[in-house]
PDB file of C-alpha atoms and ligand atoms in Angstrom:
ATOM      1  CA  MET A   1     -18.427 -64.015-114.948  1.00  0.00           C
ATOM      2  CA  ARG A   2     -15.799 -62.268-117.084  1.00  0.00           C
ATOM      3  CA  LEU A   3     -16.687 -61.456-120.656  1.00  0.00           C
ATOM      4  CA  ILE A   4     -15.419 -59.639-123.703  1.00  0.00           C
ATOM      5  CA  PHE A   5     -17.900 -58.240-126.210  1.00  0.00           C
ATOM      6  CA  LEU A   6     -16.770 -57.921-129.816  1.00  0.00           C
ATOM      7  CA  GLY A   7     -18.572 -56.528-132.838  1.00  0.00           C
ATOM      8  CA  PRO A   8     -18.478 -53.720-135.407  1.00  0.00           C
ATOM      9  CA  PRO A   9     -19.537 -50.179-134.448  1.00  0.00           C
ATOM     10  CA  GLY A  10     -23.331 -49.893-134.484  1.00  0.00           C
ATOM     11  CA  VAL A  11     -24.113 -53.549-133.856  1.00  0.00           C
ATOM     12  CA  GLY A  12     -25.704 -52.802-130.472  1.00  0.00           C
ATOM     13  CA  LYS A  13     -22.881 -53.943-128.219  1.00  0.00           C
ATOM     14  CA  GLY A  14     -23.477 -51.228-125.628  1.00  0.00           C
ATOM     15  CA  THR A  15     -27.212 -51.917-125.358  1.00  0.00           C
ATOM     16  CA  GLN A  16     -26.743 -55.643-124.946  1.00  0.00           C
ATOM     17  CA  ALA A  17     -23.772 -55.178-122.623  1.00  0.00           C
ATOM     18  CA  LYS A  18     -25.922 -53.241-120.138  1.00  0.00           C
ATOM     19  CA  ARG A  19     -28.602 -55.945-120.131  1.00  0.00           C
ATOM     20  CA  ILE A  20     -26.118 -58.783-119.705  1.00  0.00           C
ATOM     21  CA  CYS A  21     -24.380 -56.947-116.840  1.00  0.00           C
ATOM     22  CA  GLU A  22     -27.700 -56.546-115.021  1.00  0.00           C
ATOM     23  CA  HIS A  23     -28.380 -60.225-115.435  1.00  0.00           C
ATOM     24  CA  TYR A  24     -25.058 -61.347-113.950  1.00  0.00           C
ATOM     25  CA  ASN A  25     -24.630 -58.386-111.606  1.00  0.00           C
ATOM     26  CA  ILE A  26     -21.208 -57.526-113.036  1.00  0.00           C
ATOM     27  CA  ILE A  27     -19.756 -54.176-114.045  1.00  0.00           C
ATOM     28  CA  HIS A  28     -19.857 -52.837-117.595  1.00  0.00           C
ATOM     29  CA  LEU A  29     -16.529 -51.384-118.699  1.00  0.00           C
ATOM     30  CA  SER A  30     -16.850 -49.533-121.991  1.00  0.00           C
ATOM     31  CA  THR A  31     -13.480 -48.113-122.991  1.00  0.00           C
ATOM     32  CA  GLY A  32     -15.244 -45.641-125.311  1.00  0.00           C
ATOM     33  CA  ASP A  33     -17.244 -44.294-122.339  1.00  0.00           C
ATOM     34  CA  ILE A  34     -14.190 -44.265-120.067  1.00  0.00           C
ATOM     35  CA  LEU A  35     -12.161 -42.360-122.674  1.00  0.00           C
ATOM     36  CA  ARG A  36     -14.985 -39.856-123.256  1.00  0.00           C
ATOM     37  CA  GLY A  37     -15.056 -39.314-119.479  1.00  0.00           C
ATOM     38  CA  GLU A  38     -11.305 -38.698-119.447  1.00  0.00           C
ATOM     39  CA  MET A  39     -11.687 -36.238-122.327  1.00  0.00           C
ATOM     40  CA  ALA A  40     -14.469 -34.346-120.558  1.00  0.00           C
ATOM     41  CA  ALA A  41     -12.361 -34.153-117.390  1.00  0.00           C
ATOM     42  CA  LYS A  42      -9.343 -33.028-119.459  1.00  0.00           C
ATOM     43  CA  THR A  43      -7.034 -35.589-117.862  1.00  0.00           C
ATOM     44  CA  GLU A  44      -3.690 -36.551-119.371  1.00  0.00           C
ATOM     45  CA  ILE A  45      -5.235 -39.712-120.857  1.00  0.00           C
ATOM     46  CA  GLY A  46      -8.138 -37.681-122.226  1.00  0.00           C
ATOM     47  CA  GLU A  47      -5.819 -35.170-123.869  1.00  0.00           C
ATOM     48  CA  LYS A  48      -3.798 -37.995-125.457  1.00  0.00           C
ATOM     49  CA  ALA A  49      -6.918 -39.810-126.678  1.00  0.00           C
ATOM     50  CA  LYS A  50      -8.779 -36.869-128.171  1.00  0.00           C
ATOM     51  CA  SER A  51      -6.965 -36.483-131.489  1.00  0.00           C
ATOM     52  CA  PHE A  52      -7.221 -40.206-132.216  1.00  0.00           C
ATOM     53  CA  MET A  53     -10.890 -40.492-131.282  1.00  0.00           C
ATOM     54  CA  ASP A  54     -11.881 -37.450-133.313  1.00  0.00           C
ATOM     55  CA  LYS A  55     -10.337 -39.054-136.400  1.00  0.00           C
ATOM     56  CA  GLY A  56     -11.977 -42.434-135.799  1.00  0.00           C
ATOM     57  CA  ALA A  57      -8.525 -43.950-135.203  1.00  0.00           C
ATOM     58  CA  LEU A  58      -7.582 -46.210-132.329  1.00  0.00           C
ATOM     59  CA  VAL A  59      -5.961 -44.694-129.266  1.00  0.00           C
ATOM     60  CA  PRO A  60      -2.445 -46.217-128.825  1.00  0.00           C
ATOM     61  CA  ASP A  61      -2.284 -49.642-127.191  1.00  0.00           C
ATOM     62  CA  ASP A  62      -0.046 -48.544-124.289  1.00  0.00           C
ATOM     63  CA  VAL A  63      -2.604 -45.906-123.240  1.00  0.00           C
ATOM     64  CA  LEU A  64      -5.413 -48.479-123.209  1.00  0.00           C
ATOM     65  CA  LEU A  65      -3.358 -51.141-121.464  1.00  0.00           C
ATOM     66  CA  GLY A  66      -2.211 -48.781-118.706  1.00  0.00           C
ATOM     67  CA  MET A  67      -5.753 -47.533-118.209  1.00  0.00           C
ATOM     68  CA  MET A  68      -7.310 -51.011-118.073  1.00  0.00           C
ATOM     69  CA  ASN A  69      -4.571 -52.406-115.867  1.00  0.00           C
ATOM     70  CA  ASN A  70      -5.523 -49.799-113.247  1.00  0.00           C
ATOM     71  CA  ARG A  71      -9.235 -50.260-113.753  1.00  0.00           C
ATOM     72  CA  LEU A  72      -9.322 -54.056-113.418  1.00  0.00           C
ATOM     73  CA  LYS A  73      -7.409 -53.913-110.121  1.00  0.00           C
ATOM     74  CA  LYS A  74     -10.190 -51.950-108.413  1.00  0.00           C
ATOM     75  CA  ASP A  75     -12.453 -53.611-105.839  1.00  0.00           C
ATOM     76  CA  ASP A  76     -15.601 -53.349-107.923  1.00  0.00           C
ATOM     77  CA  ALA A  77     -13.971 -55.415-110.691  1.00  0.00           C
ATOM     78  CA  GLN A  78     -13.264 -58.426-108.508  1.00  0.00           C
ATOM     79  CA  ASN A  79     -16.735 -59.994-108.897  1.00  0.00           C
ATOM     80  CA  GLY A  80     -16.778 -59.980-112.658  1.00  0.00           C
ATOM     81  CA  TYR A  81     -16.960 -57.618-115.607  1.00  0.00           C
ATOM     82  CA  LEU A  82     -17.942 -57.227-119.186  1.00  0.00           C
ATOM     83  CA  LEU A  83     -15.360 -55.531-121.401  1.00  0.00           C
ATOM     84  CA  ASP A  84     -17.003 -53.530-124.184  1.00  0.00           C
ATOM     85  CA  GLY A  85     -14.626 -52.033-126.750  1.00  0.00           C
ATOM     86  CA  PHE A  86     -11.494 -53.619-125.337  1.00  0.00           C
ATOM     87  CA  PRO A  87      -9.367 -55.369-126.458  1.00  0.00           C
ATOM     88  CA  ARG A  88      -9.458 -53.981-129.965  1.00  0.00           C
ATOM     89  CA  THR A  89      -6.060 -55.094-131.302  1.00  0.00           C
ATOM     90  CA  ILE A  90      -3.938 -58.225-130.990  1.00  0.00           C
ATOM     91  CA  PRO A  91      -1.364 -56.454-128.753  1.00  0.00           C
ATOM     92  CA  GLN A  92      -4.206 -55.325-126.469  1.00  0.00           C
ATOM     93  CA  ALA A  93      -5.500 -58.901-126.298  1.00  0.00           C
ATOM     94  CA  GLY A  94      -2.008 -60.140-125.405  1.00  0.00           C
ATOM     95  CA  GLY A  95      -1.656 -57.442-122.758  1.00  0.00           C
ATOM     96  CA  LEU A  96      -5.053 -58.296-121.308  1.00  0.00           C
ATOM     97  CA  ILE A  97      -3.933 -61.900-120.792  1.00  0.00           C
ATOM     98  CA  ASN A  98      -1.049 -60.642-118.619  1.00  0.00           C
ATOM     99  CA  ILE A  99      -3.271 -58.222-116.702  1.00  0.00           C
ATOM    100  CA  MET A 100      -5.818 -60.964-115.969  1.00  0.00           C
ATOM    101  CA  ASP A 101      -3.139 -63.535-115.092  1.00  0.00           C
ATOM    102  CA  ASP A 102      -1.649 -61.165-112.530  1.00  0.00           C
ATOM    103  CA  LEU A 103      -5.080 -60.834-110.917  1.00  0.00           C
ATOM    104  CA  SER A 104      -5.848 -64.581-111.216  1.00  0.00           C
ATOM    105  CA  HIS A 105      -8.897 -63.732-113.317  1.00  0.00           C
ATOM    106  CA  SER A 106      -9.975 -66.154-116.002  1.00  0.00           C
ATOM    107  CA  LEU A 107     -11.987 -65.227-119.086  1.00  0.00           C
ATOM    108  CA  ASN A 108     -15.286 -67.094-119.539  1.00  0.00           C
ATOM    109  CA  CYS A 109     -16.076 -66.030-123.078  1.00  0.00           C
ATOM    110  CA  ALA A 110     -15.416 -63.636-125.946  1.00  0.00           C
ATOM    111  CA  LEU A 111     -18.813 -62.957-127.421  1.00  0.00           C
ATOM    112  CA  SER A 112     -19.040 -61.644-130.954  1.00  0.00           C
ATOM    113  CA  LEU A 113     -22.218 -59.865-131.965  1.00  0.00           C
ATOM    114  CA  THR A 114     -22.584 -60.111-135.734  1.00  0.00           C
ATOM    115  CA  ALA A 115     -24.403 -58.140-138.428  1.00  0.00           C
ATOM    116  CA  ASP A 116     -23.710 -57.343-142.040  1.00  0.00           C
ATOM    117  CA  GLU A 117     -22.241 -53.940-142.689  1.00  0.00           C
ATOM    118  CA  ASP A 118     -25.285 -52.570-144.564  1.00  0.00           C
ATOM    119  CA  GLY A 119     -27.483 -50.801-142.096  1.00  0.00           C
ATOM    120  CA  LEU A 120     -24.844 -50.313-139.445  1.00  0.00           C
ATOM    121  CA  VAL A 121     -23.655 -47.028-140.930  1.00  0.00           C
ATOM    122  CA  GLN A 122     -27.238 -45.736-141.212  1.00  0.00           C
ATOM    123  CA  ARG A 123     -27.887 -46.687-137.600  1.00  0.00           C
ATOM    124  CA  LEU A 124     -24.820 -44.767-136.444  1.00  0.00           C
ATOM    125  CA  ILE A 125     -25.641 -41.662-138.475  1.00  0.00           C
ATOM    126  CA  LYS A 126     -29.028 -41.596-136.694  1.00  0.00           C
ATOM    127  CA  ARG A 127     -27.392 -42.112-133.292  1.00  0.00           C
ATOM    128  CA  GLY A 128     -24.961 -39.273-134.019  1.00  0.00           C
ATOM    129  CA  LYS A 129     -27.831 -36.886-134.659  1.00  0.00           C
ATOM    130  CA  ALA A 130     -29.470 -37.926-131.383  1.00  0.00           C
ATOM    131  CA  SER A 131     -26.409 -38.132-129.141  1.00  0.00           C
ATOM    132  CA  GLY A 132     -24.197 -35.429-130.566  1.00  0.00           C
ATOM    133  CA  ARG A 133     -21.206 -37.763-130.316  1.00  0.00           C
ATOM    134  CA  SER A 134     -18.499 -36.003-132.272  1.00  0.00           C
ATOM    135  CA  ASP A 135     -17.286 -39.189-133.962  1.00  0.00           C
ATOM    136  CA  ASP A 136     -20.747 -40.217-135.258  1.00  0.00           C
ATOM    137  CA  THR A 137     -20.474 -38.351-138.564  1.00  0.00           C
ATOM    138  CA  PRO A 138     -20.633 -40.277-141.870  1.00  0.00           C
ATOM    139  CA  ASP A 139     -16.916 -40.058-142.758  1.00  0.00           C
ATOM    140  CA  ILE A 140     -15.714 -40.922-139.274  1.00  0.00           C
ATOM    141  CA  ILE A 141     -18.236 -43.762-138.995  1.00  0.00           C
ATOM    142  CA  ARG A 142     -16.883 -45.286-142.205  1.00  0.00           C
ATOM    143  CA  GLN A 143     -13.375 -44.882-140.868  1.00  0.00           C
ATOM    144  CA  ARG A 144     -14.327 -46.675-137.614  1.00  0.00           C
ATOM    145  CA  GLN A 145     -15.846 -49.541-139.619  1.00  0.00           C
ATOM    146  CA  ASN A 146     -12.593 -49.861-141.597  1.00  0.00           C
ATOM    147  CA  VAL A 147     -10.564 -49.875-138.410  1.00  0.00           C
ATOM    148  CA  TYR A 148     -12.801 -52.610-137.003  1.00  0.00           C
ATOM    149  CA  TRP A 149     -12.363 -54.928-139.995  1.00  0.00           C
ATOM    150  CA  LYS A 150      -8.622 -54.321-140.208  1.00  0.00           C
ATOM    151  CA  GLN A 151      -7.534 -54.218-136.574  1.00  0.00           C
ATOM    152  CA  THR A 152     -10.260 -55.778-134.454  1.00  0.00           C
ATOM    153  CA  ALA A 153     -11.716 -58.573-136.593  1.00  0.00           C
ATOM    154  CA  PRO A 154      -8.430 -60.576-136.270  1.00  0.00           C
ATOM    155  CA  LEU A 155      -9.358 -60.981-132.589  1.00  0.00           C
ATOM    156  CA  LEU A 156     -12.154 -63.325-133.645  1.00  0.00           C
ATOM    157  CA  ASP A 157      -9.562 -65.877-134.756  1.00  0.00           C
ATOM    158  CA  PHE A 158      -7.424 -65.181-131.714  1.00  0.00           C
ATOM    159  CA  TYR A 159     -10.269 -66.166-129.359  1.00  0.00           C
ATOM    160  CA  ARG A 160     -11.575 -68.920-131.645  1.00  0.00           C
ATOM    161  CA  LYS A 161      -8.204 -70.663-131.401  1.00  0.00           C
ATOM    162  CA  LYS A 162      -8.437 -70.497-127.611  1.00  0.00           C
ATOM    163  CA  ASN A 163     -11.944 -71.992-127.751  1.00  0.00           C
ATOM    164  CA  LEU A 164     -13.356 -68.898-126.096  1.00  0.00           C
ATOM    165  CA  LEU A 165     -15.284 -67.405-129.021  1.00  0.00           C
ATOM    166  CA  LYS A 166     -19.090 -67.514-129.241  1.00  0.00           C
ATOM    167  CA  GLU A 167     -20.928 -65.792-132.084  1.00  0.00           C
ATOM    168  CA  VAL A 168     -24.458 -64.429-131.776  1.00  0.00           C
ATOM    169  CA  ASP A 169     -26.658 -62.909-134.468  1.00  0.00           C
ATOM    170  CA  GLY A 170     -27.118 -59.231-133.568  1.00  0.00           C
ATOM    171  CA  ILE A 171     -30.138 -58.651-135.822  1.00  0.00           C
ATOM    172  CA  GLY A 172     -33.579 -58.684-134.217  1.00  0.00           C
ATOM    173  CA  GLU A 173     -35.459 -57.248-131.256  1.00  0.00           C
ATOM    174  CA  ILE A 174     -33.394 -56.165-128.248  1.00  0.00           C
ATOM    175  CA  PRO A 175     -34.833 -58.719-125.735  1.00  0.00           C
ATOM    176  CA  GLU A 176     -34.603 -61.504-128.296  1.00  0.00           C
ATOM    177  CA  ILE A 177     -30.890 -60.837-128.826  1.00  0.00           C
ATOM    178  CA  THR A 178     -30.323 -60.728-125.055  1.00  0.00           C
ATOM    179  CA  ASP A 179     -31.933 -64.175-124.787  1.00  0.00           C
ATOM    180  CA  ARG A 180     -29.654 -65.515-127.520  1.00  0.00           C
ATOM    181  CA  ILE A 181     -26.611 -64.222-125.660  1.00  0.00           C
ATOM    182  CA  LEU A 182     -27.724 -65.671-122.312  1.00  0.00           C
ATOM    183  CA  GLU A 183     -28.338 -68.999-124.015  1.00  0.00           C
ATOM    184  CA  VAL A 184     -24.773 -69.286-125.369  1.00  0.00           C
ATOM    185  CA  LEU A 185     -23.313 -68.175-122.029  1.00  0.00           C
ATOM    186  CA  LYS A 186     -25.076 -70.964-120.122  1.00  0.00           C
TER     187      LYS A 186
HETATM  188  P1  ADP B 201     -17.677 -47.594-131.437  1.00  0.00           P
HETATM  189  O1  ADP B 201     -17.522 -49.041-131.075  1.00  0.00           O
HETATM  190  O2  ADP B 201     -19.082 -47.245-131.803  1.00  0.00           O
HETATM  191  O3  ADP B 201     -16.676 -47.124-132.438  1.00  0.00           O
HETATM  192  P2  ADP B 201     -16.573 -46.755-128.828  1.00  0.00           P
HETATM  193  O4  ADP B 201     -17.287 -45.846-127.897  1.00  0.00           O
HETATM  194  O5  ADP B 201     -16.348 -48.155-128.399  1.00  0.00           O
HETATM  195  O6  ADP B 201     -17.432 -46.687-130.156  1.00  0.00           O
HETATM  196  O7  ADP B 201     -15.167 -46.130-129.213  1.00  0.00           O
HETATM  197  C1  ADP B 201     -15.015 -44.799-129.676  1.00  0.00           C
HETATM  198  C2  ADP B 201     -13.539 -44.490-129.929  1.00  0.00           C
HETATM  199  O8  ADP B 201     -12.787 -44.640-128.705  1.00  0.00           O
HETATM  200  C3  ADP B 201     -12.822 -45.392-130.922  1.00  0.00           C
HETATM  201  O9  ADP B 201     -13.022 -44.996-132.254  1.00  0.00           O
HETATM  202  C4  ADP B 201     -11.348 -45.219-130.462  1.00  0.00           C
HETATM  203  O10 ADP B 201     -10.808 -44.002-130.920  1.00  0.00           O
HETATM  204  C5  ADP B 201     -11.472 -45.109-128.958  1.00  0.00           C
HETATM  205  N1  ADP B 201     -11.303 -46.430-128.297  1.00  0.00           N
HETATM  206  C6  ADP B 201     -12.218 -47.088-127.523  1.00  0.00           C
HETATM  207  N2  ADP B 201     -11.737 -48.263-127.105  1.00  0.00           N
HETATM  208  C7  ADP B 201     -10.485 -48.390-127.616  1.00  0.00           C
HETATM  209  C8  ADP B 201      -9.471 -49.388-127.577  1.00  0.00           C
HETATM  210  N3  ADP B 201      -9.653 -50.541-126.925  1.00  0.00           N
HETATM  211  N4  ADP B 201      -8.316 -49.147-128.233  1.00  0.00           N
HETATM  212  C9  ADP B 201      -8.108 -48.024-128.891  1.00  0.00           C
HETATM  213  N5  ADP B 201      -9.010 -47.053-128.990  1.00  0.00           N
HETATM  214  C10 ADP B 201     -10.201 -47.212-128.368  1.00  0.00           C
END
């Protein structure tokens, strides 16, 4: 099973991604988590990413594509994966097609978790207080929402045209949403 998860910041992508990965026994690749790991380890990628992430801007496409090209080649990615937070732009989606073609991987589904924008910001402000994530402050959260609608939402049409898009309502109890996702993936 190879999946892409799409949805605005705060919709609960990460939570659902973990549950879906357990179900299918596939790996969860969150580019946000990978980039935060690179930042903590002060790698070249981490140093490049930091200024963008702190502003709530997207890290440049070539950085993401290089990083994911290496990651998807690894042994543990050969039995399936869920991509959480990638691709986030049309050029990244185009690049991902090439990366997957080279590995003879096919995409099963791009799953979009939906919610209206009200409430998402509040949810993230709360998470920021709990997690201490430096980009979970009100201004940066709003900026990340704007980036999503401008740069990432066009991916919905991109995958819809390829007949790969499935949309699931992201409002409700956690297990209930997981069940909805599993149902559309059947
Ligand atoms: P959220 O979805 O809540 O904004 P993420 O952890 O997915 O959180 O991403 C945090 C930040 O990491 C983004 O604001 C961006 O700077 C960077 N990032 C993650 N994935 C990508 C990507 N595919 N392309 C560019 N930047 C990314």
